[in-house]
JSON list of C-alpha atoms and ligand atoms in Angstrom, two decimals:
[
{"chain": "X", "resi": 1, "resn": "UNK", "atom": "CA", "xyz": [-64.36, 49.22, 96.52]},
{"chain": "X", "resi": 2, "resn": "UNK", "atom": "CA", "xyz": [-66.65, 46.18, 96.58]},
{"chain": "X", "resi": 3, "resn": "UNK", "atom": "CA", "xyz": [-65.31, 43.12, 98.34]},
{"chain": "X", "resi": 4, "resn": "UNK", "atom": "CA", "xyz": [-62.29, 44.88, 99.86]},
{"chain": "X", "resi": 5, "resn": "UNK", "atom": "CA", "xyz": [-61.96, 43.89, 103.51]},
{"chain": "X", "resi": 6, "resn": "UNK", "atom": "CA", "xyz": [-60.20, 47.09, 104.60]},
{"chain": "X", "resi": 7, "resn": "UNK", "atom": "CA", "xyz": [-62.67, 49.29, 102.66]},
{"chain": "X", "resi": 8, "resn": "UNK", "atom": "CA", "xyz": [-65.38, 47.56, 104.72]},
{"chain": "X", "resi": 9, "resn": "UNK", "atom": "CA", "xyz": [-63.50, 48.32, 107.94]},
{"chain": "X", "resi": 10, "resn": "UNK", "atom": "CA", "xyz": [-63.07, 51.96, 106.80]},
{"chain": "X", "resi": 11, "resn": "UNK", "atom": "CA", "xyz": [-66.83, 52.11, 106.09]},
{"chain": "X", "resi": 12, "resn": "UNK", "atom": "CA", "xyz": [-67.65, 50.64, 109.52]},
{"chain": "X", "resi": 13, "resn": "UNK", "atom": "CA", "xyz": [-69.27, 47.58, 107.95]},
{"chain": "X", "resi": 14, "resn": "UNK", "atom": "CA", "xyz": [-66.80, 45.23, 109.69]},
{"chain": "X", "resi": 15, "resn": "UNK", "atom": "CA", "xyz": [-65.77, 45.94, 113.30]},
{"chain": "X", "resi": 16, "resn": "UNK", "atom": "CA", "xyz": [-62.16, 46.67, 114.17]},
{"chain": "X", "resi": 17, "resn": "UNK", "atom": "CA", "xyz": [-60.23, 47.85, 117.21]},
{"chain": "X", "resi": 18, "resn": "UNK", "atom": "CA", "xyz": [-59.56, 51.36, 115.89]},
{"chain": "X", "resi": 19, "resn": "UNK", "atom": "CA", "xyz": [-56.74, 53.26, 117.62]},
{"chain": "X", "resi": 20, "resn": "UNK", "atom": "CA", "xyz": [-56.65, 56.37, 115.42]},
{"chain": "X", "resi": 21, "resn": "UNK", "atom": "CA", "xyz": [-58.59, 57.92, 112.56]},
{"chain": "X", "resi": 22, "resn": "UNK", "atom": "CA", "xyz": [-58.72, 61.16, 110.64]},
{"chain": "X", "resi": 23, "resn": "UNK", "atom": "CA", "xyz": [-59.90, 62.46, 107.27]},
{"chain": "X", "resi": 24, "resn": "UNK", "atom": "CA", "xyz": [-57.29, 60.44, 105.35]},
{"chain": "X", "resi": 25, "resn": "UNK", "atom": "CA", "xyz": [-56.26, 57.39, 107.36]},
{"chain": "X", "resi": 26, "resn": "UNK", "atom": "CA", "xyz": [-57.47, 54.71, 109.75]},
{"chain": "X", "resi": 27, "resn": "UNK", "atom": "CA", "xyz": [-55.32, 52.72, 112.19]},
{"chain": "X", "resi": 28, "resn": "UNK", "atom": "CA", "xyz": [-56.55, 49.54, 113.87]},
{"chain": "X", "resi": 29, "resn": "UNK", "atom": "CA", "xyz": [-55.15, 46.49, 115.63]},
{"chain": "X", "resi": 30, "resn": "UNK", "atom": "CA", "xyz": [-54.19, 43.51, 113.47]},
{"chain": "X", "resi": 31, "resn": "UNK", "atom": "CA", "xyz": [-56.49, 40.55, 114.06]},
{"chain": "X", "resi": 32, "resn": "UNK", "atom": "CA", "xyz": [-53.45, 38.18, 114.08]},
{"chain": "X", "resi": 33, "resn": "UNK", "atom": "CA", "xyz": [-50.83, 40.16, 116.02]},
{"chain": "X", "resi": 34, "resn": "UNK", "atom": "CA", "xyz": [-47.20, 39.23, 115.34]},
{"chain": "X", "resi": 35, "resn": "UNK", "atom": "CA", "xyz": [-45.83, 41.37, 118.18]},
{"chain": "X", "resi": 36, "resn": "UNK", "atom": "CA", "xyz": [-47.20, 42.81, 121.46]},
{"chain": "X", "resi": 37, "resn": "UNK", "atom": "CA", "xyz": [-48.12, 45.93, 119.47]},
{"chain": "X", "resi": 38, "resn": "UNK", "atom": "CA", "xyz": [-49.28, 45.30, 115.91]},
{"chain": "X", "resi": 39, "resn": "UNK", "atom": "CA", "xyz": [-51.25, 48.09, 114.26]},
{"chain": "X", "resi": 40, "resn": "UNK", "atom": "CA", "xyz": [-52.35, 48.39, 110.64]},
{"chain": "X", "resi": 41, "resn": "UNK", "atom": "CA", "xyz": [-52.45, 51.88, 109.12]},
{"chain": "X", "resi": 42, "resn": "UNK", "atom": "CA", "xyz": [-54.45, 52.27, 105.91]},
{"chain": "X", "resi": 43, "resn": "UNK", "atom": "CA", "xyz": [-55.59, 55.10, 103.65]},
{"chain": "X", "resi": 44, "resn": "UNK", "atom": "CA", "xyz": [-59.36, 55.55, 103.66]},
{"chain": "X", "resi": 45, "resn": "UNK", "atom": "CA", "xyz": [-59.26, 55.67, 99.87]},
{"chain": "X", "resi": 46, "resn": "UNK", "atom": "CA", "xyz": [-58.77, 52.34, 98.15]},
{"chain": "X", "resi": 47, "resn": "UNK", "atom": "CA", "xyz": [-55.20, 51.94, 96.84]},
{"chain": "X", "resi": 48, "resn": "UNK", "atom": "CA", "xyz": [-54.33, 48.28, 96.15]},
{"chain": "X", "resi": 49, "resn": "UNK", "atom": "CA", "xyz": [-50.67, 48.43, 97.15]},
{"chain": "X", "resi": 50, "resn": "UNK", "atom": "CA", "xyz": [-47.49, 50.48, 97.22]},
{"chain": "X", "resi": 51, "resn": "UNK", "atom": "CA", "xyz": [-47.02, 49.51, 93.56]},
{"chain": "X", "resi": 52, "resn": "UNK", "atom": "CA", "xyz": [-50.06, 51.63, 92.67]},
{"chain": "X", "resi": 53, "resn": "UNK", "atom": "CA", "xyz": [-48.99, 54.87, 94.36]},
{"chain": "X", "resi": 54, "resn": "UNK", "atom": "CA", "xyz": [-48.86, 58.09, 92.34]},
{"chain": "X", "resi": 55, "resn": "UNK", "atom": "CA", "xyz": [-47.71, 61.60, 93.21]},
{"chain": "X", "resi": 56, "resn": "UNK", "atom": "CA", "xyz": [-51.34, 62.42, 94.04]},
{"chain": "X", "resi": 57, "resn": "UNK", "atom": "CA", "xyz": [-51.01, 60.09, 97.03]},
{"chain": "X", "resi": 58, "resn": "UNK", "atom": "CA", "xyz": [-48.04, 62.00, 98.50]},
{"chain": "X", "resi": 59, "resn": "UNK", "atom": "CA", "xyz": [-49.97, 63.75, 101.24]},
{"chain": "X", "resi": 60, "resn": "UNK", "atom": "CA", "xyz": [-51.87, 60.65, 102.40]},
{"chain": "X", "resi": 61, "resn": "UNK", "atom": "CA", "xyz": [-48.61, 58.72, 102.43]},
{"chain": "X", "resi": 62, "resn": "UNK", "atom": "CA", "xyz": [-46.97, 61.39, 104.59]},
{"chain": "X", "resi": 63, "resn": "UNK", "atom": "CA", "xyz": [-50.00, 61.22, 106.89]},
{"chain": "X", "resi": 64, "resn": "UNK", "atom": "CA", "xyz": [-49.65, 57.42, 107.16]},
{"chain": "X", "resi": 65, "resn": "UNK", "atom": "CA", "xyz": [-45.99, 57.67, 108.17]},
{"chain": "X", "resi": 66, "resn": "UNK", "atom": "CA", "xyz": [-46.63, 60.49, 110.65]},
{"chain": "X", "resi": 67, "resn": "UNK", "atom": "CA", "xyz": [-49.48, 58.46, 112.15]},
{"chain": "X", "resi": 68, "resn": "UNK", "atom": "CA", "xyz": [-47.13, 55.49, 112.52]},
{"chain": "X", "resi": 69, "resn": "UNK", "atom": "CA", "xyz": [-44.54, 57.61, 114.30]},
{"chain": "X", "resi": 70, "resn": "UNK", "atom": "CA", "xyz": [-47.13, 59.18, 116.59]},
{"chain": "X", "resi": 71, "resn": "UNK", "atom": "CA", "xyz": [-48.70, 55.84, 117.49]},
{"chain": "X", "resi": 72, "resn": "UNK", "atom": "CA", "xyz": [-45.26, 54.37, 118.18]},
{"chain": "X", "resi": 73, "resn": "UNK", "atom": "CA", "xyz": [-44.64, 57.23, 120.63]},
{"chain": "X", "resi": 74, "resn": "UNK", "atom": "CA", "xyz": [-48.09, 56.87, 122.20]},
{"chain": "X", "resi": 75, "resn": "UNK", "atom": "CA", "xyz": [-47.65, 53.09, 122.57]},
{"chain": "X", "resi": 76, "resn": "UNK", "atom": "CA", "xyz": [-44.32, 53.54, 124.32]},
{"chain": "X", "resi": 77, "resn": "UNK", "atom": "CA", "xyz": [-42.17, 51.91, 121.64]},
{"chain": "X", "resi": 78, "resn": "UNK", "atom": "CA", "xyz": [-39.13, 53.95, 122.62]},
{"chain": "X", "resi": 79, "resn": "UNK", "atom": "CA", "xyz": [-36.85, 50.93, 122.09]},
{"chain": "X", "resi": 80, "resn": "UNK", "atom": "CA", "xyz": [-37.78, 50.82, 118.42]},
{"chain": "X", "resi": 81, "resn": "UNK", "atom": "CA", "xyz": [-40.32, 49.39, 116.04]},
{"chain": "X", "resi": 82, "resn": "UNK", "atom": "CA", "xyz": [-40.78, 48.27, 112.45]},
{"chain": "X", "resi": 83, "resn": "UNK", "atom": "CA", "xyz": [-43.00, 49.90, 109.82]},
{"chain": "X", "resi": 84, "resn": "UNK", "atom": "CA", "xyz": [-43.49, 47.71, 106.75]},
{"chain": "X", "resi": 85, "resn": "UNK", "atom": "CA", "xyz": [-45.76, 47.08, 103.81]},
{"chain": "X", "resi": 86, "resn": "UNK", "atom": "CA", "xyz": [-46.01, 43.83, 101.87]},
{"chain": "X", "resi": 87, "resn": "UNK", "atom": "CA", "xyz": [-46.42, 44.04, 98.09]},
{"chain": "X", "resi": 88, "resn": "UNK", "atom": "CA", "xyz": [-47.64, 41.08, 96.05]},
{"chain": "X", "resi": 89, "resn": "UNK", "atom": "CA", "xyz": [-47.65, 37.32, 96.57]},
{"chain": "X", "resi": 90, "resn": "UNK", "atom": "CA", "xyz": [-43.91, 36.82, 97.19]},
{"chain": "X", "resi": 91, "resn": "UNK", "atom": "CA", "xyz": [-44.11, 39.24, 100.11]},
{"chain": "X", "resi": 92, "resn": "UNK", "atom": "CA", "xyz": [-47.30, 37.62, 101.40]},
{"chain": "X", "resi": 93, "resn": "UNK", "atom": "CA", "xyz": [-49.69, 40.52, 100.79]},
{"chain": "X", "resi": 94, "resn": "UNK", "atom": "CA", "xyz": [-53.05, 39.00, 101.68]},
{"chain": "X", "resi": 95, "resn": "UNK", "atom": "CA", "xyz": [-55.28, 42.11, 101.63]},
{"chain": "X", "resi": 96, "resn": "UNK", "atom": "CA", "xyz": [-55.22, 44.17, 98.43]},
{"chain": "X", "resi": 97, "resn": "UNK", "atom": "CA", "xyz": [-55.69, 47.55, 100.14]},
{"chain": "X", "resi": 98, "resn": "UNK", "atom": "CA", "xyz": [-52.48, 49.42, 100.94]},
{"chain": "X", "resi": 99, "resn": "UNK", "atom": "CA", "xyz": [-51.57, 48.95, 104.59]},
{"chain": "X", "resi": 100, "resn": "UNK", "atom": "CA", "xyz": [-48.51, 49.46, 106.73]},
{"chain": "X", "resi": 101, "resn": "UNK", "atom": "CA", "xyz": [-47.75, 47.22, 109.70]},
{"chain": "X", "resi": 102, "resn": "UNK", "atom": "CA", "xyz": [-46.50, 48.97, 112.84]},
{"chain": "X", "resi": 103, "resn": "UNK", "atom": "CA", "xyz": [-44.82, 46.24, 114.91]},
{"chain": "X", "resi": 104, "resn": "UNK", "atom": "CA", "xyz": [-43.16, 46.66, 118.27]},
{"chain": "X", "resi": 105, "resn": "UNK", "atom": "CA", "xyz": [-42.91, 45.63, 121.88]},
{"chain": "X", "resi": 106, "resn": "UNK", "atom": "CA", "xyz": [-40.39, 42.85, 121.31]},
{"chain": "X", "resi": 107, "resn": "UNK", "atom": "CA", "xyz": [-37.00, 42.36, 119.64]},
{"chain": "X", "resi": 108, "resn": "UNK", "atom": "CA", "xyz": [-37.66, 41.99, 115.90]},
{"chain": "X", "resi": 109, "resn": "UNK", "atom": "CA", "xyz": [-35.42, 39.73, 113.85]},
{"chain": "X", "resi": 110, "resn": "UNK", "atom": "CA", "xyz": [-33.63, 40.83, 110.70]},
{"chain": "X", "resi": 111, "resn": "UNK", "atom": "CA", "xyz": [-33.71, 39.88, 107.90]},
{"chain": "X", "resi": 112, "resn": "UNK", "atom": "CA", "xyz": [-37.44, 39.13, 108.08]},
{"chain": "X", "resi": 113, "resn": "UNK", "atom": "CA", "xyz": [-38.57, 35.71, 106.86]},
{"chain": "H", "resi": 1, "resn": "DGP", "atom": "P1", "xyz": [-50.63, 41.40, 104.71]},
{"chain": "H", "resi": 1, "resn": "DGP", "atom": "O1", "xyz": [-50.26, 39.97, 104.88]},
{"chain": "H", "resi": 1, "resn": "DGP", "atom": "O2", "xyz": [-49.41, 42.32, 104.67]},
{"chain": "H", "resi": 1, "resn": "DGP", "atom": "O3", "xyz": [-51.58, 41.63, 103.54]},
{"chain": "H", "resi": 1, "resn": "DGP", "atom": "O4", "xyz": [-51.39, 41.81, 106.04]},
{"chain": "H", "resi": 1, "resn": "DGP", "atom": "C1", "xyz": [-52.78, 41.71, 106.21]},
{"chain": "H", "resi": 1, "resn": "DGP", "atom": "C2", "xyz": [-53.03, 41.74, 107.69]},
{"chain": "H", "resi": 1, "resn": "DGP", "atom": "O5", "xyz": [-54.41, 41.96, 107.88]},
{"chain": "H", "resi": 1, "resn": "DGP", "atom": "C3", "xyz": [-52.70, 40.45, 108.42]},
{"chain": "H", "resi": 1, "resn": "DGP", "atom": "O6", "xyz": [-51.62, 40.70, 109.32]},
{"chain": "H", "resi": 1, "resn": "DGP", "atom": "C4", "xyz": [-53.95, 40.07, 109.17]},
{"chain": "H", "resi": 1, "resn": "DGP", "atom": "C5", "xyz": [-54.80, 41.31, 109.06]},
{"chain": "H", "resi": 1, "resn": "DGP", "atom": "N1", "xyz": [-56.23, 41.06, 108.95]},
{"chain": "H", "resi": 1, "resn": "DGP", "atom": "C6", "xyz": [-56.83, 40.22, 108.07]},
{"chain": "H", "resi": 1, "resn": "DGP", "atom": "N2", "xyz": [-58.17, 40.27, 108.23]},
{"chain": "H", "resi": 1, "resn": "DGP", "atom": "C7", "xyz": [-58.39, 41.18, 109.23]},
{"chain": "H", "resi": 1, "resn": "DGP", "atom": "C8", "xyz": [-59.60, 41.67, 109.84]},
{"chain": "H", "resi": 1, "resn": "DGP", "atom": "O7", "xyz": [-60.72, 41.31, 109.51]},
{"chain": "H", "resi": 1, "resn": "DGP", "atom": "N3", "xyz": [-59.43, 42.57, 110.85]},
{"chain": "H", "resi": 1, "resn": "DGP", "atom": "C9", "xyz": [-58.20, 43.01, 111.24]},
{"chain": "H", "resi": 1, "resn": "DGP", "atom": "N4", "xyz": [-58.15, 43.90, 112.23]},
{"chain": "H", "resi": 1, "resn": "DGP", "atom": "N5", "xyz": [-57.07, 42.58, 110.68]},
{"chain": "H", "resi": 1, "resn": "DGP", "atom": "C10", "xyz": [-57.17, 41.67, 109.68]}
]
């Protein structure tokens, strides 16, 4: 997808601190971390947001969640973590390529702002 920041990271055209990758997904550190551990997990294939998911995306979505759980274990987040996706302007989605935030390493407030 032309002009998609995360597609460019997936393609290796923009550098990122990649912590995991496989055939379907890429996980890399957020450039503006909001917690001691802040990882973004994205599908390699361009999907604009959760609102665009179809049944065909089921397996990649499962892979994203399993990757989040595995990274949380590997990063030592045994006290807990948050796994969230922002959809649309009211939620503050700033990159139109589906991504989940894995946040942990500190006490996270609820409800989020
Ligand atoms: P959201 O607001 O949910 O769309 O989250 C987008 C996140 O992407 C935000 O937390 C900052 C992060 N981000 C933006 N540009 C870059 C970049 O070039 N590299 C990395 N690693 N993260 C980025």
